[in-house]
Every structure is written in C-alpha cells, then in structure tokens.
GROMACS .gro file of C-alpha atoms in nm:
model
  142
    1MET     CA    1   6.062  -2.098  -6.431
    2ASN     CA    2   5.982  -2.478  -6.449
    3GLU     CA    3   6.122  -2.791  -6.444
    4THR     CA    4   6.005  -3.117  -6.517
    5THR     CA    5   6.199  -3.391  -6.337
    6PRO     CA    6   6.076  -3.785  -6.419
    7LEU     CA    7   6.099  -3.963  -6.075
    8THR     CA    8   6.024  -4.273  -6.215
    9GLN     CA    9   6.011  -4.469  -6.528
   10GLY     CA   10   5.638  -4.502  -6.633
   11ALA     CA   11   5.490  -4.321  -6.348
   12PRO     CA   12   5.324  -4.005  -6.322
   13VAL     CA   13   5.570  -3.700  -6.437
   14ALA     CA   14   5.559  -3.462  -6.086
   15THR     CA   15   5.674  -3.121  -6.127
   16VAL     CA   16   5.898  -2.914  -5.919
   17ARG     CA   17   5.868  -2.566  -5.915
   18CYS     CA   18   6.060  -2.270  -5.766
   19ALA     CA   19   5.939  -1.964  -5.687
   20THR     CA   20   6.076  -1.620  -5.824
   21VAL     CA   21   6.092  -1.318  -5.670
   22GLU     CA   22   5.789  -1.171  -5.815
   23ASP     CA   23   5.587  -1.515  -5.684
   24LEU     CA   24   5.656  -1.426  -5.340
   25ALA     CA   25   5.614  -1.094  -5.382
   26ARG     CA   26   5.229  -1.176  -5.499
   27VAL     CA   27   5.242  -1.487  -5.220
   28ARG     CA   28   5.307  -1.192  -4.918
   29GLU     CA   29   5.013  -0.948  -5.113
   30ARG     CA   30   4.769  -1.204  -5.103
   31LEU     CA   31   4.888  -1.276  -4.740
   32ALA     CA   32   4.838  -0.912  -4.640
   33LYS     CA   33   4.512  -0.940  -4.807
   34VAL     CA   34   4.405  -1.238  -4.625
   35GLU     CA   35   4.537  -1.106  -4.315
   36GLY     CA   36   4.371  -0.773  -4.389
   37GLY     CA   37   4.035  -0.952  -4.469
   38HIS     CA   38   4.103  -1.162  -4.100
   39ASP     CA   39   4.136  -0.867  -3.986
   40ASN     CA   40   3.832  -0.654  -4.077
   41LEU     CA   41   3.619  -1.030  -4.011
   42ARG     CA   42   3.717  -0.976  -3.635
   43ASP     CA   43   3.663  -0.598  -3.664
   44GLY     CA   44   3.323  -0.698  -3.773
   45LEU     CA   45   3.250  -0.952  -3.553
   46ASN     CA   46   3.371  -0.747  -3.274
   47THR     CA   47   3.100  -0.496  -3.451
   48LEU     CA   48   2.839  -0.738  -3.408
   49SER     CA   49   2.936  -0.877  -3.066
   50GLN     CA   50   2.884  -0.488  -2.917
   51GLN     CA   51   2.590  -0.418  -3.137
   52PHE     CA   52   2.416  -0.766  -3.015
   53ALA     CA   53   2.498  -0.681  -2.624
   54ASP     CA   54   2.343  -0.315  -2.676
   55LEU     CA   55   2.037  -0.527  -2.856
   56ARG     CA   56   2.036  -0.723  -2.541
   57ARG     CA   57   2.014  -0.452  -2.309
   58ASP     CA   58   1.782  -0.266  -2.489
   59LEU     CA   59   1.579  -0.522  -2.484
   60THR     CA   60   1.601  -0.650  -2.171
   61GLN     CA   61   1.523  -0.257  -2.047
   62SER     CA   62   1.239  -0.222  -2.255
   63VAL     CA   63   1.074  -0.536  -2.188
   64THR     CA   64   1.164  -0.427  -1.819
   65GLU     CA   65   0.992  -0.131  -1.843
   66ASN     CA   66   0.683  -0.238  -2.022
   67ALA     CA   67   0.655  -0.509  -1.723
   68ALA     CA   68   0.685  -0.201  -1.491
   69GLN     CA   69   0.415  -0.028  -1.687
   70THR     CA   70   0.160  -0.329  -1.721
   71ARG     CA   71   0.195  -0.426  -1.350
   72ARG     CA   72   0.130   0.002  -1.248
   73GLU     CA   73  -0.189  -0.038  -1.507
   74ILE     CA   74  -0.316  -0.331  -1.304
   75MET     CA   75  -0.262  -0.247  -0.966
   76GLU     CA   76  -0.441   0.091  -1.090
   77ARG     CA   77  -0.719  -0.130  -1.206
   78VAL     CA   78  -0.690  -0.325  -0.898
   79ASP     CA   79  -0.741  -0.005  -0.652
   80ASP     CA   80  -1.009   0.066  -0.866
   81MET     CA   81  -1.215  -0.197  -0.845
   82THR     CA   82  -1.132  -0.225  -0.481
   83ASP     CA   83  -1.270   0.140  -0.414
   84THR     CA   84  -1.612   0.062  -0.653
   85ALA     CA   85  -1.646  -0.261  -0.433
   86THR     CA   86  -1.582  -0.036  -0.121
   87GLU     CA   87  -1.826   0.205  -0.258
   88ARG     CA   88  -2.105  -0.071  -0.324
   89ASN     CA   89  -1.991  -0.243   0.057
   90ASN     CA   90  -2.090   0.113   0.179
   91GLU     CA   91  -2.435   0.125   0.002
   92ILE     CA   92  -2.503  -0.189   0.076
   93SER     CA   93  -2.474  -0.191   0.445
   94GLY     CA   94  -2.620   0.183   0.440
   95ARG     CA   95  -2.924  -0.035   0.320
   96LEU     CA   96  -2.910  -0.290   0.517
   97ALA     CA   97  -2.893  -0.027   0.832
   98ARG     CA   98  -3.204   0.147   0.711
   99ILE     CA   99  -3.385  -0.163   0.676
  100GLU     CA  100  -3.275  -0.293   0.979
  101GLY     CA  101  -3.390   0.038   1.176
  102GLY     CA  102  -3.746  -0.047   1.018
  103LEU     CA  103  -3.745  -0.335   1.095
  104LYS     CA  104  -3.738  -0.228   1.473
  105LEU     CA  105  -3.903   0.035   1.458
  106THR     CA  106  -4.185  -0.206   1.306
  107SER     CA  107  -4.125  -0.433   1.548
  108TRP     CA  108  -4.148  -0.193   1.824
  109VAL     CA  109  -4.453  -0.070   1.675
  110THR     CA  110  -4.575  -0.405   1.697
  111MET     CA  111  -4.487  -0.495   2.020
  112THR     CA  112  -4.614  -0.152   2.187
  113PHE     CA  113  -4.930  -0.230   1.998
  114ILE     CA  114  -4.958  -0.586   2.108
  115VAL     CA  115  -4.897  -0.470   2.472
  116PHE     CA  116  -5.159  -0.205   2.451
  117ALA     CA  117  -5.383  -0.481   2.285
  118THR     CA  118  -5.316  -0.740   2.571
  119GLY     CA  119  -5.350  -0.382   2.823
  120LEU     CA  120  -5.690  -0.293   2.703
  121LEU     CA  121  -5.830  -0.639   2.686
  122GLY     CA  122  -5.740  -0.722   3.024
  123TRP     CA  123  -5.865  -0.421   3.145
  124GLY     CA  124  -6.146  -0.454   2.926
  125GLN     CA  125  -6.182  -0.823   3.074
  126ILE     CA  126  -6.139  -0.691   3.438
  127GLY     CA  127  -6.369  -0.409   3.349
  128ASP     CA  128  -6.641  -0.669   3.251
  129ALA     CA  129  -6.598  -0.875   3.575
  130ALA     CA  130  -6.624  -0.558   3.760
  131TRP     CA  131  -6.923  -0.456   3.613
  132SER     CA  132  -7.116  -0.829   3.614
  133PHE     CA  133  -6.974  -0.849   4.037
  134CYS     CA  134  -7.137  -0.498   4.077
  135LYS     CA  135  -7.455  -0.596   3.899
  136ARG     CA  136  -7.465  -0.907   4.137
  137ALA     CA  137  -7.372  -0.723   4.417
  138PHE     CA  138  -7.655  -0.541   4.419
  139GLY     CA  139  -7.924  -0.722   4.221
  140TYR     CA  140  -7.917  -0.649   3.872
  141GLY     CA  141  -7.778  -0.952   3.791
  142PRO     CA  142  -7.862  -1.311   3.733
   0.00000   0.00000   0.00000
C-alpha cells in the first residue's frame, strides 16, 4: 500500500512506502538471482583463469619445444658446415702437400743438374787445362 504524507507545505511531496510480504519475496528472489549470477560469474572467471593458465603453460611449452627444435636444426647445419669445411681443408692440404712434394722434387732435380753441370764444367776445365799442359809439356802447343 502506498501512503502519501506531505512533509512541508509547498515542498515536493515525499512518498513513504511500506513493503508487503510479496514485495519482500520478490526482492529476495531478485537477490537470489543476483547472488546466483554472481556465483556464475565467479565460476566463469575461475574457469577463464584456469583456461588462461593452461593456455600460458601450453604456449610456453610450445615455444620451448620450437626453440629446442630450432637449436637442433641450427647445430645440425653448423655441424654440416664444419664437416664441409674440414673436407675442403683436407683436400686443400692434400693438394698443397702434392704441390710441395713436386716443388721439392723439382728443386732436387734442379740442384742435381746444377751440381752435375758444374762438376762437368769443372772437370772439363780441368781436362782442358791438363790437355793444354800436356800439349805444352810435350811440345805440341804454343
């Protein structure tokens, strides 16, 4: 029921309302709905929080696994490059060793030829000198 009581003359009229049992029941019903909604929201927030935690965990695990896979692939490539560089190094070292051996052989042959030629020239000069000496000694030369 509504009762209207003027508080002062010329002022707006304020209304005083008394709640009935039905009004209280409706208020309690609304309050229960609000509390139920609040519980539902809290449950939903808890569910979302758990889902976010799971998502964060899954993303972290996925990033870690991808990083590990990337590291493995990079290290495999580095190992392949190292193996290739080692093979090239061995091949170049072999070639240089063969070239060095060829140069040593060439140097030995050249030195042997020089020594042999010098020896021959020396013996030739000795022979020429001996021949000249013999020709003079026996009166056949100037």
